[in-house]
Amino acid sequence: MGWYDALEAGELTSVPSEYESKRFGVSVDRVTVSASAGTQLSEVLTAIDKSTADVVVLRYPAREVHWFAALATGARTALLADSLIYWSLPVGKGRRPAPLAGFNAGLEREIDDDLVDDLVGDIFGDYGNHYCANPLFDRTLALAGYQEWARRSIADQGAVVLRGPDRRVLALATVDQAGSWTEIELAGVVPAEQGRGRYGHLLAAVEDAASSRRLVISTQGHNTGVQRAWARYGFEPVHTLLTVHLVTPGLLPGEPGRER
């Protein structure tokens, strides 16, 4: 979920998710509480009650730790689906690694769709995203969603790419260039190059390509490895959202009322 919706929207939003509904074959609404909203639990419960979707993907500030008890005792089945942690860095303040001889990194406007699919599949195939918490969401389809998201993002704004001396792509970062921040959406190093310091060079290239004064990025709370890399580079954590899937009764495997 994007930086604006998570921190700056200043409101509760409830919208149908057409991409997810089409992909997974169940209707999905997304209800999001911005960090700056001041929303009360009663407003959240009302928004959930109004939804007719099979699944409501609710995200709200982790400081509202007491909300889950009310969600868990509601009419829908509540599945805790990890958290999202947001990090930020002023552009130009990153702890950049020394340049790599023969390597090249920068913003590329056009990348072949098949290559994008291969890269995202390799990098994020084992990523434990929030869909993994819900048996209604097939993990393979979730990965296809990340590939589609990457293709859309690259078609719109390009991607920052790290290439080796043989011009092979070693790392990729899709970005959203907004007025006051540049958000790194999907970023990673191909498995064969992981553990060799490539990620820091990718982040440095994103800094160089940024059109704003701040870089922002987020990941699932359990993904501590990449967060250590962000901390080494100079990013600081600024906000945490909890993710809860609220499922219509009878849809989950093993629940009473589910059709065989």
mmCIF file of C-alpha atoms in Angstrom:
data_model
loop_
_atom_site.group_PDB
_atom_site.id
_atom_site.type_symbol
_atom_site.label_atom_id
_atom_site.label_comp_id
_atom_site.label_asym_id
_atom_site.label_seq_id
_atom_site.Cartn_x
_atom_site.Cartn_y
_atom_site.Cartn_z
ATOM 1 C CA MET A 1 0.000 0.000 0.000
ATOM 2 C CA GLY A 2 1.285 3.417 -0.958
ATOM 3 C CA TRP A 3 2.834 6.039 1.304
ATOM 4 C CA TYR A 4 0.059 8.582 0.756
ATOM 5 C CA ASP A 5 -2.774 6.239 1.761
ATOM 6 C CA ALA A 6 -0.832 4.947 4.761
ATOM 7 C CA LEU A 7 0.371 8.219 6.233
ATOM 8 C CA GLU A 8 -0.975 11.345 4.561
ATOM 9 C CA ALA A 9 -4.515 10.736 3.336
ATOM 10 C CA GLY A 10 -5.994 11.991 6.604
ATOM 11 C CA GLU A 11 -9.111 9.838 6.342
ATOM 12 C CA LEU A 12 -10.619 6.381 6.340
ATOM 13 C CA THR A 13 -11.074 5.063 2.815
ATOM 14 C CA SER A 14 -13.178 2.118 1.633
ATOM 15 C CA VAL A 15 -12.918 1.064 -2.009
ATOM 16 C CA PRO A 16 -13.543 -2.078 -4.067
ATOM 17 C CA SER A 17 -10.353 -3.747 -5.288
ATOM 18 C CA GLU A 18 -11.060 -4.640 -8.900
ATOM 19 C CA TYR A 19 -7.636 -6.141 -9.541
ATOM 20 C CA GLU A 20 -7.784 -8.486 -6.542
ATOM 21 C CA SER A 21 -11.419 -9.443 -7.080
ATOM 22 C CA LYS A 22 -10.717 -10.410 -10.679
ATOM 23 C CA ARG A 23 -7.483 -12.216 -9.855
ATOM 24 C CA PHE A 24 -8.679 -14.340 -6.947
ATOM 25 C CA GLY A 25 -12.297 -14.940 -7.879
ATOM 26 C CA VAL A 26 -13.682 -13.493 -4.638
ATOM 27 C CA SER A 27 -14.887 -9.939 -4.130
ATOM 28 C CA VAL A 28 -12.443 -7.770 -2.165
ATOM 29 C CA ASP A 29 -12.834 -4.361 -0.548
ATOM 30 C CA ARG A 30 -9.945 -2.424 0.929
ATOM 31 C CA VAL A 31 -10.530 -0.348 4.053
ATOM 32 C CA THR A 32 -7.570 1.796 5.067
ATOM 33 C CA VAL A 33 -7.051 4.081 8.042
ATOM 34 C CA SER A 34 -4.371 6.698 7.409
ATOM 35 C CA ALA A 35 -1.902 7.515 10.188
ATOM 36 C CA SER A 36 -3.101 11.114 10.078
ATOM 37 C CA ALA A 37 -6.826 10.318 10.135
ATOM 38 C CA GLY A 38 -7.775 10.255 13.831
ATOM 39 C CA THR A 39 -10.384 7.608 12.950
ATOM 40 C CA GLN A 40 -12.341 5.938 15.744
ATOM 41 C CA LEU A 41 -12.933 2.187 16.011
ATOM 42 C CA SER A 42 -16.682 2.721 15.614
ATOM 43 C CA GLU A 43 -16.108 4.250 12.166
ATOM 44 C CA VAL A 44 -14.011 1.256 11.132
ATOM 45 C CA LEU A 45 -16.659 -1.207 12.301
ATOM 46 C CA THR A 46 -19.332 0.723 10.412
ATOM 47 C CA ALA A 47 -17.291 0.614 7.199
ATOM 48 C CA ILE A 48 -16.814 -3.153 7.592
ATOM 49 C CA ASP A 49 -20.526 -3.691 8.269
ATOM 50 C CA LYS A 50 -21.426 -1.767 5.098
ATOM 51 C CA SER A 51 -19.162 -3.887 2.905
ATOM 52 C CA THR A 52 -20.774 -6.715 0.938
ATOM 53 C CA ALA A 53 -17.428 -8.085 -0.279
ATOM 54 C CA ASP A 54 -16.289 -11.614 0.476
ATOM 55 C CA VAL A 55 -13.063 -10.261 1.984
ATOM 56 C CA VAL A 56 -12.294 -6.887 3.531
ATOM 57 C CA VAL A 57 -8.565 -6.140 3.630
ATOM 58 C CA LEU A 58 -8.281 -3.728 6.555
ATOM 59 C CA ARG A 59 -5.134 -1.772 7.295
ATOM 60 C CA TYR A 60 -4.856 0.499 10.292
ATOM 61 C CA PRO A 61 -2.137 2.097 12.474
ATOM 62 C CA ALA A 62 -0.454 -0.449 14.753
ATOM 63 C CA ARG A 63 -0.797 1.991 17.660
ATOM 64 C CA GLU A 64 -4.484 1.027 17.753
ATOM 65 C CA VAL A 65 -3.505 -2.314 19.232
ATOM 66 C CA HIS A 66 -6.831 -2.733 21.044
ATOM 67 C CA TRP A 67 -8.881 -2.771 17.814
ATOM 68 C CA PHE A 68 -8.201 -6.405 16.956
ATOM 69 C CA ALA A 69 -10.262 -7.736 19.878
ATOM 70 C CA ALA A 70 -13.362 -6.028 18.453
ATOM 71 C CA LEU A 71 -12.558 -7.206 14.927
ATOM 72 C CA ALA A 72 -12.101 -10.791 16.102
ATOM 73 C CA THR A 73 -15.495 -10.876 17.812
ATOM 74 C CA GLY A 74 -17.413 -9.409 14.867
ATOM 75 C CA ALA A 75 -19.551 -11.169 12.301
ATOM 76 C CA ARG A 76 -16.627 -11.819 9.953
ATOM 77 C CA THR A 77 -13.699 -14.180 10.520
ATOM 78 C CA ALA A 78 -10.615 -12.096 11.311
ATOM 79 C CA LEU A 79 -7.243 -13.258 9.971
ATOM 80 C CA LEU A 80 -4.148 -11.418 11.164
ATOM 81 C CA ALA A 81 -2.041 -10.860 8.028
ATOM 82 C CA ASP A 82 1.187 -9.359 9.438
ATOM 83 C CA SER A 83 2.078 -5.678 9.301
ATOM 84 C CA LEU A 84 3.560 -3.111 6.943
ATOM 85 C CA ILE A 85 6.537 -1.090 8.155
ATOM 86 C CA TYR A 86 7.341 2.194 6.410
ATOM 87 C CA TRP A 87 10.859 3.633 6.260
ATOM 88 C CA SER A 88 12.114 7.019 5.041
ATOM 89 C CA LEU A 89 15.399 8.632 3.955
ATOM 90 C CA PRO A 90 16.216 12.205 2.894
ATOM 91 C CA VAL A 91 17.581 12.053 -0.653
ATOM 92 C CA GLY A 92 21.346 12.571 -0.630
ATOM 93 C CA LYS A 93 21.803 11.194 2.912
ATOM 94 C CA GLY A 94 22.218 7.531 2.007
ATOM 95 C CA ARG A 95 25.383 5.678 2.980
ATOM 96 C CA ARG A 96 26.420 4.805 -0.543
ATOM 97 C CA PRO A 97 28.761 1.911 -1.300
ATOM 98 C CA ALA A 98 31.890 2.387 -3.394
ATOM 99 C CA PRO A 99 31.220 2.156 -7.155
ATOM 100 C CA LEU A 100 31.513 -1.231 -8.853
ATOM 101 C CA ALA A 101 33.844 -1.286 -11.830
ATOM 102 C CA GLY A 102 32.026 -2.358 -14.971
ATOM 103 C CA PHE A 103 28.564 -2.221 -13.387
ATOM 104 C CA ASN A 104 25.907 0.242 -14.513
ATOM 105 C CA ALA A 105 22.748 1.399 -12.749
ATOM 106 C CA GLY A 106 20.067 3.899 -13.654
ATOM 107 C CA LEU A 107 16.480 4.608 -14.595
ATOM 108 C CA GLU A 108 15.296 2.711 -17.688
ATOM 109 C CA ARG A 109 12.015 3.661 -19.329
ATOM 110 C CA GLU A 110 11.351 0.448 -21.246
ATOM 111 C CA ILE A 111 11.934 -3.136 -20.091
ATOM 112 C CA ASP A 112 10.598 -6.210 -21.860
ATOM 113 C CA ASP A 113 7.478 -7.583 -20.127
ATOM 114 C CA ASP A 114 8.761 -11.169 -20.172
ATOM 115 C CA LEU A 115 11.988 -10.061 -18.520
ATOM 116 C CA VAL A 116 10.017 -8.184 -15.862
ATOM 117 C CA ASP A 117 7.919 -11.282 -15.144
ATOM 118 C CA ASP A 118 11.053 -13.430 -14.840
ATOM 119 C CA LEU A 119 12.788 -10.958 -12.534
ATOM 120 C CA VAL A 120 9.800 -10.454 -10.247
ATOM 121 C CA GLY A 121 9.158 -14.203 -10.160
ATOM 122 C CA ASP A 122 12.761 -14.923 -9.167
ATOM 123 C CA ILE A 123 13.032 -12.128 -6.612
ATOM 124 C CA PHE A 124 9.586 -12.330 -4.985
ATOM 125 C CA GLY A 125 8.607 -15.970 -5.514
ATOM 126 C CA ASP A 126 9.141 -16.769 -1.805
ATOM 127 C CA TYR A 127 8.062 -13.399 -0.405
ATOM 128 C CA GLY A 128 5.604 -13.842 2.467
ATOM 129 C CA ASN A 129 3.059 -11.190 1.505
ATOM 130 C CA HIS A 130 -0.203 -10.649 3.359
ATOM 131 C CA TYR A 131 -2.124 -12.894 0.940
ATOM 132 C CA CYS A 132 -0.355 -15.902 2.481
ATOM 133 C CA ALA A 133 -2.486 -15.501 5.610
ATOM 134 C CA ASN A 134 -5.704 -16.238 3.722
ATOM 135 C CA PRO A 135 -6.514 -19.653 2.171
ATOM 136 C CA LEU A 136 -8.824 -17.905 -0.313
ATOM 137 C CA PHE A 137 -5.822 -16.243 -1.961
ATOM 138 C CA ASP A 138 -3.681 -18.561 -4.063
ATOM 139 C CA ARG A 139 0.025 -17.781 -3.648
ATOM 140 C CA THR A 140 0.744 -18.300 -7.346
ATOM 141 C CA LEU A 141 -1.964 -15.815 -8.283
ATOM 142 C CA ALA A 142 -0.594 -13.383 -5.716
ATOM 143 C CA LEU A 143 2.817 -13.539 -7.412
ATOM 144 C CA ALA A 144 1.139 -12.942 -10.785
ATOM 145 C CA GLY A 145 -0.362 -9.826 -9.222
ATOM 146 C CA TYR A 146 3.095 -8.546 -8.284
ATOM 147 C CA GLN A 147 4.268 -9.172 -11.851
ATOM 148 C CA GLU A 148 1.288 -7.265 -13.237
ATOM 149 C CA TRP A 149 1.893 -4.423 -10.771
ATOM 150 C CA ALA A 150 5.540 -4.207 -11.861
ATOM 151 C CA ARG A 151 4.616 -4.095 -15.535
ATOM 152 C CA ARG A 152 2.067 -1.314 -14.949
ATOM 153 C CA SER A 153 4.520 0.689 -12.871
ATOM 154 C CA ILE A 154 7.328 0.368 -15.425
ATOM 155 C CA ALA A 155 5.016 1.336 -18.282
ATOM 156 C CA ASP A 156 4.137 4.481 -16.314
ATOM 157 C CA GLN A 157 7.447 5.570 -14.780
ATOM 158 C CA GLY A 158 10.159 3.108 -15.764
ATOM 159 C CA ALA A 159 12.361 1.267 -13.266
ATOM 160 C CA VAL A 160 15.820 1.588 -11.755
ATOM 161 C CA VAL A 161 17.984 -1.289 -12.960
ATOM 162 C CA LEU A 162 21.416 -2.557 -11.911
ATOM 163 C CA ARG A 163 23.282 -4.323 -14.718
ATOM 164 C CA GLY A 164 26.522 -6.280 -14.530
ATOM 165 C CA PRO A 165 29.466 -6.031 -16.926
ATOM 166 C CA ASP A 166 27.698 -8.439 -19.297
ATOM 167 C CA ARG A 167 24.567 -6.216 -19.231
ATOM 168 C CA ARG A 168 22.481 -8.805 -17.400
ATOM 169 C CA VAL A 169 19.949 -7.327 -14.964
ATOM 170 C CA LEU A 170 21.084 -8.082 -11.407
ATOM 171 C CA ALA A 171 18.604 -5.948 -9.466
ATOM 172 C CA LEU A 172 15.408 -4.018 -10.131
ATOM 173 C CA ALA A 173 13.393 -1.312 -8.365
ATOM 174 C CA THR A 174 10.042 0.052 -9.524
ATOM 175 C CA VAL A 175 9.310 3.562 -8.298
ATOM 176 C CA ASP A 176 6.474 6.041 -7.928
ATOM 177 C CA GLN A 177 7.736 9.598 -8.294
ATOM 178 C CA ALA A 178 5.397 11.905 -6.379
ATOM 179 C CA GLY A 179 5.739 15.598 -5.621
ATOM 180 C CA SER A 180 7.364 15.367 -2.195
ATOM 181 C CA TRP A 181 8.620 11.786 -2.144
ATOM 182 C CA THR A 182 9.846 8.953 -4.329
ATOM 183 C CA GLU A 183 8.357 5.635 -3.272
ATOM 184 C CA ILE A 184 10.260 2.434 -3.953
ATOM 185 C CA GLU A 185 7.497 -0.073 -4.688
ATOM 186 C CA LEU A 186 9.151 -3.383 -5.602
ATOM 187 C CA ALA A 187 12.901 -3.720 -5.162
ATOM 188 C CA GLY A 188 15.226 -6.674 -4.990
ATOM 189 C CA VAL A 189 18.285 -8.526 -6.210
ATOM 190 C CA VAL A 190 18.118 -11.719 -8.263
ATOM 191 C CA PRO A 191 18.820 -14.777 -6.070
ATOM 192 C CA ALA A 192 22.198 -15.584 -7.682
ATOM 193 C CA GLU A 193 23.517 -12.126 -6.738
ATOM 194 C CA GLN A 194 22.112 -11.840 -3.222
ATOM 195 C CA GLY A 195 24.561 -11.508 -0.333
ATOM 196 C CA ARG A 196 27.130 -9.719 -2.511
ATOM 197 C CA GLY A 197 26.291 -6.105 -1.663
ATOM 198 C CA ARG A 198 24.257 -5.429 -4.789
ATOM 199 C CA TYR A 199 21.242 -4.032 -2.931
ATOM 200 C CA GLY A 200 23.128 -0.972 -1.679
ATOM 201 C CA HIS A 201 24.102 -0.109 -5.254
ATOM 202 C CA LEU A 202 20.464 -0.408 -6.310
ATOM 203 C CA LEU A 203 19.399 2.002 -3.555
ATOM 204 C CA ALA A 204 22.126 4.445 -4.571
ATOM 205 C CA ALA A 205 20.828 4.376 -8.145
ATOM 206 C CA VAL A 206 17.299 5.069 -6.890
ATOM 207 C CA GLU A 207 18.650 8.075 -4.967
ATOM 208 C CA ASP A 208 20.295 9.343 -8.144
ATOM 209 C CA ALA A 209 17.057 8.938 -10.109
ATOM 210 C CA ALA A 210 14.784 10.481 -7.463
ATOM 211 C CA SER A 211 13.007 13.683 -8.442
ATOM 212 C CA SER A 212 11.971 14.489 -4.865
ATOM 213 C CA ARG A 213 13.645 15.219 -1.536
ATOM 214 C CA ARG A 214 12.712 11.981 0.237
ATOM 215 C CA LEU A 215 12.805 8.243 -0.452
ATOM 216 C CA VAL A 216 10.164 6.033 1.158
ATOM 217 C CA ILE A 217 9.722 2.263 1.169
ATOM 218 C CA SER A 218 7.750 -0.430 3.001
ATOM 219 C CA THR A 219 7.688 -4.167 3.582
ATOM 220 C CA GLN A 220 5.977 -6.849 5.644
ATOM 221 C CA GLY A 221 7.027 -6.730 9.289
ATOM 222 C CA HIS A 222 8.559 -10.212 9.226
ATOM 223 C CA ASN A 223 10.951 -9.252 6.419
ATOM 224 C CA THR A 224 13.781 -8.273 8.758
ATOM 225 C CA GLY A 225 16.610 -8.983 6.324
ATOM 226 C CA VAL A 226 15.747 -6.181 3.941
ATOM 227 C CA GLN A 227 15.004 -3.841 6.848
ATOM 228 C CA ARG A 228 18.533 -4.390 8.143
ATOM 229 C CA ALA A 229 19.780 -3.402 4.682
ATOM 230 C CA TRP A 230 17.673 -0.242 4.791
ATOM 231 C CA ALA A 231 19.021 0.641 8.245
ATOM 232 C CA ARG A 232 22.609 0.163 7.064
ATOM 233 C CA TYR A 233 21.919 2.464 4.127
ATOM 234 C CA GLY A 234 20.464 5.174 6.366
ATOM 235 C CA PHE A 235 16.694 4.710 6.214
ATOM 236 C CA GLU A 236 14.715 5.113 9.448
ATOM 237 C CA PRO A 237 11.384 3.477 10.375
ATOM 238 C CA VAL A 238 8.490 5.932 10.599
ATOM 239 C CA HIS A 239 5.185 4.029 10.746
ATOM 240 C CA THR A 240 3.630 0.569 11.109
ATOM 241 C CA LEU A 241 0.245 -0.602 9.846
ATOM 242 C CA LEU A 242 -1.489 -3.807 10.858
ATOM 243 C CA THR A 243 -3.225 -5.860 8.161
ATOM 244 C CA VAL A 244 -6.346 -7.887 8.950
ATOM 245 C CA HIS A 245 -8.427 -9.881 6.475
ATOM 246 C CA LEU A 246 -12.099 -9.995 7.443
ATOM 247 C CA VAL A 247 -13.799 -12.890 5.678
ATOM 248 C CA THR A 248 -17.504 -13.598 5.208
ATOM 249 C CA PRO A 249 -18.451 -16.592 7.413
ATOM 250 C CA GLY A 250 -18.573 -19.962 5.674
ATOM 251 C CA LEU A 251 -15.980 -19.192 2.982
ATOM 252 C CA LEU A 252 -12.842 -20.500 4.673
ATOM 253 C CA PRO A 253 -11.958 -24.213 4.524
ATOM 254 C CA GLY A 254 -13.339 -26.138 7.503
ATOM 255 C CA GLU A 255 -15.821 -23.482 8.534
ATOM 256 C CA PRO A 256 -19.434 -24.490 9.235
ATOM 257 C CA GLY A 257 -21.689 -23.751 6.267
ATOM 258 C CA ARG A 258 -18.971 -24.100 3.655
ATOM 259 C CA GLU A 259 -20.166 -26.089 0.659
ATOM 260 C CA ARG A 260 -18.277 -29.325 -0.025
#
